[in-house]
Amino acid sequence: MGAELEKDAVERAYACWAPVYDLVFGAVFERGRKACIAAAERIGGRILEVGVGTGLSLPEYASTNRLVGVDLSAPMLRKAKARVDQRGLSNVDGLAVMDAQHLGFRDAAFDVVVGQYVITAVPDPEATLDEFLRVLRPGGEIILVNHLGAEAGLRSTFERSFAPLARRLGWRPEFRWERLVRWAARRGGVRLIERRPMPPLGHFSLIRFARL
Ligand SMILES: C[S@@+](CC[C@H](N)C(=O)[O-])C[C@H]1O[C@@H](n2cnc3c(N)ncnc32)[C@H](O)[C@@H]1O
């Protein structure tokens, strides 16, 4: 469907973003990243970061947590590997090229699954969330931070008209909150704990789901 994102398009987009990603998206997403990490560290333990990108968040975690990062984009992940080496991040147990929709981990392997600015960039968000839940232990949390599309008004009109170009850049600007609510209701075994507005402009949200 034209409205969806293709995996190849996502890989192409992030191969282009990789060299300039930190410059363009480093500072602007920083508060969201920090809030996401603080929420993840309230649980702590084994943390999987899906769509870890260039690994901007990795040095921010306390060294007592064990981290694994995966990403579809090899060029983005190469940057993350360089960061881990340069910063000597010995609590990073692994970084791997992997599709969020087909995670190569056993069931209930992680205490927390983090997705920062990724759920609207994956080809199939609902299948991806199913996979997050599979690798999460009962009582663990999925923690997302993401832009969510406006329900109505000018912003919604802009997001819908910008959507075709945004897909080429690697994300869906019009992705609605209700899609996450519908996923949780249909999937079962998961409870929404929190949705908190985040900067810039409160157009982003921190979202926490617990696995029951
Ligand atoms: C907007 S970037 C966010 C990167 C990082 N989390 C951050 O906070 O800067 C989205 C990332 O999701 C990755 N991604 C998109 N689709 C994916 C998929 N199906 N599986 C794994 N990673 C994916 C992209 O390659 C990209 O690195």
CSV table of N, CA and C and ligand atoms in Angstrom, one decimal, residues 5 7 10-11 13-15 17 21-22 25-26 29 33 49-57 70-74 76-77 96-103 114-124 128 145 170-171, ligand 1:
chain,number,residue,atom,x,y,z
A,5,LEU,N,5.5,2.1,4.5
A,5,LEU,CA,6.9,2.2,4.3
A,5,LEU,C,7.5,0.9,3.9
A,7,LYS,N,10.8,-1.7,3.4
A,7,LYS,CA,12.0,-1.9,4.1
A,7,LYS,C,13.2,-1.4,3.3
A,10,VAL,N,13.5,2.3,3.6
A,10,VAL,CA,14.0,2.7,5.0
A,10,VAL,C,15.6,2.5,5.0
A,11,GLU,N,16.0,1.4,4.4
A,11,GLU,CA,17.5,1.2,4.4
A,11,GLU,C,18.2,2.3,3.5
A,13,ALA,N,17.1,5.3,2.9
A,13,ALA,CA,17.0,6.6,3.6
A,13,ALA,C,18.0,6.7,4.7
A,14,TYR,N,18.2,5.7,5.5
A,14,TYR,CA,19.1,5.8,6.6
A,14,TYR,C,20.6,5.6,6.2
A,15,ALA,N,20.8,5.1,5.0
A,15,ALA,CA,22.2,5.1,4.5
A,15,ALA,C,22.6,6.5,4.2
A,17,TRP,N,21.1,9.2,5.7
A,17,TRP,CA,21.2,10.0,6.9
A,17,TRP,C,22.4,9.8,7.8
A,21,TYR,N,23.4,12.3,10.6
A,21,TYR,CA,22.3,12.1,11.5
A,21,TYR,C,22.6,12.8,12.8
A,22,ASP,N,23.7,12.6,13.4
A,22,ASP,CA,24.0,13.2,14.8
A,22,ASP,C,23.8,14.7,14.7
A,25,PHE,N,19.8,15.4,14.0
A,25,PHE,CA,18.9,14.9,15.0
A,25,PHE,C,19.4,14.7,16.4
A,26,GLY,N,20.7,15.0,16.6
A,26,GLY,CA,21.3,14.8,17.9
A,26,GLY,C,20.6,15.7,19.0
A,29,PHE,N,16.4,15.8,19.5
A,29,PHE,CA,15.7,14.7,20.2
A,29,PHE,C,16.3,14.4,21.5
A,33,ARG,N,15.2,11.5,24.4
A,33,ARG,CA,16.1,10.3,24.6
A,33,ARG,C,16.4,10.2,26.1
A,49,GLU,N,17.7,-2.0,22.8
A,49,GLU,CA,17.3,-0.7,22.1
A,49,GLU,C,17.2,-1.1,20.6
A,50,VAL,N,15.9,-1.0,20.2
A,50,VAL,CA,15.6,-1.3,18.8
A,50,VAL,C,15.7,0.0,17.9
A,51,GLY,N,16.3,-0.1,16.8
A,51,GLY,CA,16.5,1.1,16.0
A,51,GLY,C,17.5,2.0,16.7
A,52,VAL,N,18.5,1.5,17.2
A,52,VAL,CA,19.5,2.2,18.0
A,52,VAL,C,20.2,3.3,17.2
A,53,GLY,N,20.2,3.1,15.9
A,53,GLY,CA,20.8,4.2,15.0
A,53,GLY,C,22.3,4.3,15.2
A,54,THR,N,22.7,5.6,15.4
A,54,THR,CA,24.1,5.8,15.5
A,54,THR,C,24.6,5.6,17.0
A,55,GLY,N,23.7,5.2,17.8
A,55,GLY,CA,24.0,4.9,19.2
A,55,GLY,C,24.1,6.1,20.1
A,56,LEU,N,23.5,7.2,19.7
A,56,LEU,CA,23.5,8.5,20.5
A,56,LEU,C,23.2,8.3,22.0
A,57,SER,N,22.3,7.3,22.2
A,57,SER,CA,21.8,7.2,23.6
A,57,SER,C,22.7,6.3,24.4
A,70,VAL,N,20.0,-3.0,18.2
A,70,VAL,CA,19.9,-3.5,16.8
A,70,VAL,C,19.3,-2.4,15.9
A,71,ASP,N,19.6,-2.6,14.7
A,71,ASP,CA,19.1,-1.6,13.7
A,71,ASP,C,19.2,-2.3,12.3
A,72,LEU,N,18.2,-1.8,11.5
A,72,LEU,CA,18.2,-2.3,10.1
A,72,LEU,C,19.3,-1.8,9.2
A,73,SER,N,19.8,-0.6,9.6
A,73,SER,CA,20.7,0.1,8.7
A,73,SER,C,22.2,-0.2,9.2
A,74,ALA,N,22.9,-0.8,8.3
A,74,ALA,CA,24.4,-1.1,8.6
A,74,ALA,C,25.2,0.2,8.7
A,76,MET,N,24.2,3.1,9.8
A,76,MET,CA,23.9,3.8,11.1
A,76,MET,C,24.6,3.0,12.2
A,77,LEU,N,24.5,1.7,12.1
A,77,LEU,CA,25.1,0.8,13.2
A,77,LEU,C,26.6,0.9,13.2
A,96,ALA,N,23.8,-5.3,16.5
A,96,ALA,CA,23.6,-6.2,15.3
A,96,ALA,C,22.7,-5.6,14.4
A,97,VAL,N,23.0,-5.8,13.1
A,97,VAL,CA,22.0,-5.5,12.0
A,97,VAL,C,20.9,-6.5,12.1
A,98,MET,N,19.7,-6.0,12.4
A,98,MET,CA,18.5,-6.9,12.6
A,98,MET,C,17.2,-6.1,12.3
A,99,ASP,N,16.3,-6.8,11.7
A,99,ASP,CA,15.0,-6.2,11.5
A,99,ASP,C,14.1,-6.3,12.7
A,100,ALA,N,13.6,-5.1,13.2
A,100,ALA,CA,12.8,-5.1,14.4
A,100,ALA,C,11.6,-6.0,14.4
A,101,GLN,N,11.2,-6.4,13.2
A,101,GLN,CA,10.0,-7.2,13.0
A,101,GLN,C,10.4,-8.7,13.2
A,102,HIS,N,11.7,-9.0,13.1
A,102,HIS,CA,12.1,-10.4,13.3
A,102,HIS,C,13.3,-10.4,14.2
A,103,LEU,N,13.1,-10.2,15.5
A,103,LEU,CA,14.3,-10.1,16.4
A,103,LEU,C,14.8,-11.5,16.7
A,114,VAL,N,13.4,-0.7,24.3
A,114,VAL,CA,13.3,0.7,24.1
A,114,VAL,C,13.3,1.0,22.6
A,115,GLY,N,12.4,1.8,22.1
A,115,GLY,CA,12.3,2.2,20.7
A,115,GLY,C,12.2,3.8,20.7
A,116,GLN,N,13.4,4.4,20.3
A,116,GLN,CA,13.4,5.9,20.3
A,116,GLN,C,13.3,6.3,18.8
A,117,TYR,N,12.2,7.0,18.5
A,117,TYR,CA,12.0,7.6,17.2
A,117,TYR,C,12.1,6.5,16.1
A,118,VAL,N,11.5,5.4,16.5
A,118,VAL,CA,11.6,4.2,15.5
A,118,VAL,C,10.3,3.7,15.1
A,119,ILE,N,9.3,3.7,16.0
A,119,ILE,CA,8.0,3.0,15.7
A,119,ILE,C,7.3,3.5,14.4
A,120,THR,N,7.6,4.8,14.1
A,120,THR,CA,7.0,5.3,12.8
A,120,THR,C,7.9,5.2,11.7
A,121,ALA,N,9.1,4.6,11.9
A,121,ALA,CA,10.1,4.4,10.8
A,121,ALA,C,10.1,3.0,10.4
A,122,VAL,N,9.5,2.1,11.1
A,122,VAL,CA,9.5,0.6,10.7
A,122,VAL,C,8.4,0.4,9.7
A,123,PRO,N,8.6,-0.6,8.8
A,123,PRO,CA,7.6,-0.9,7.8
A,123,PRO,C,6.3,-1.3,8.4
A,124,ASP,N,6.3,-2.1,9.5
A,124,ASP,CA,5.0,-2.6,10.0
A,124,ASP,C,5.0,-2.4,11.5
A,128,THR,N,5.9,-5.1,14.6
A,128,THR,CA,7.1,-4.8,15.4
A,128,THR,C,6.8,-4.7,16.9
A,145,VAL,N,9.6,6.6,22.5
A,145,VAL,CA,9.5,8.0,22.4
A,145,VAL,C,9.4,8.3,20.9
A,170,GLY,N,12.2,8.4,5.3
A,170,GLY,CA,12.3,7.2,6.3
A,170,GLY,C,11.4,7.3,7.5
A,171,TRP,N,10.3,8.0,7.4
A,171,TRP,CA,9.3,7.9,8.5
A,171,TRP,C,7.9,8.3,8.1
B,1,LIG,C1,14.9,8.3,13.4
B,1,LIG,S1,16.1,7.0,13.6
B,1,LIG,C2,16.3,6.9,15.3
B,1,LIG,C3,17.6,6.4,15.8
B,1,LIG,C4,17.9,6.5,17.3
B,1,LIG,N1,17.0,5.6,18.0
B,1,LIG,C5,17.9,7.9,17.8
B,1,LIG,O1,17.2,8.1,18.8
B,1,LIG,O2,18.5,8.7,17.3
B,1,LIG,C6,15.2,5.5,13.2
B,1,LIG,C7,16.1,4.3,13.2
B,1,LIG,O3,15.2,3.1,13.0
B,1,LIG,C8,15.9,2.2,12.2
B,1,LIG,N2,14.9,1.3,11.6
B,1,LIG,C9,13.9,1.6,10.7
B,1,LIG,N3,13.2,0.4,10.4
B,1,LIG,C10,13.8,-0.5,11.2
B,1,LIG,C11,13.5,-1.9,11.3
B,1,LIG,N4,12.6,-2.5,10.6
B,1,LIG,N5,14.3,-2.7,12.1
B,1,LIG,C12,15.3,-2.1,12.8
B,1,LIG,N6,15.6,-0.8,12.7
B,1,LIG,C13,14.9,0.0,11.9
B,1,LIG,C14,16.5,3.1,11.1
B,1,LIG,O4,17.6,2.4,10.4
B,1,LIG,C15,17.1,4.3,12.0
B,1,LIG,O5,18.4,4.0,12.5
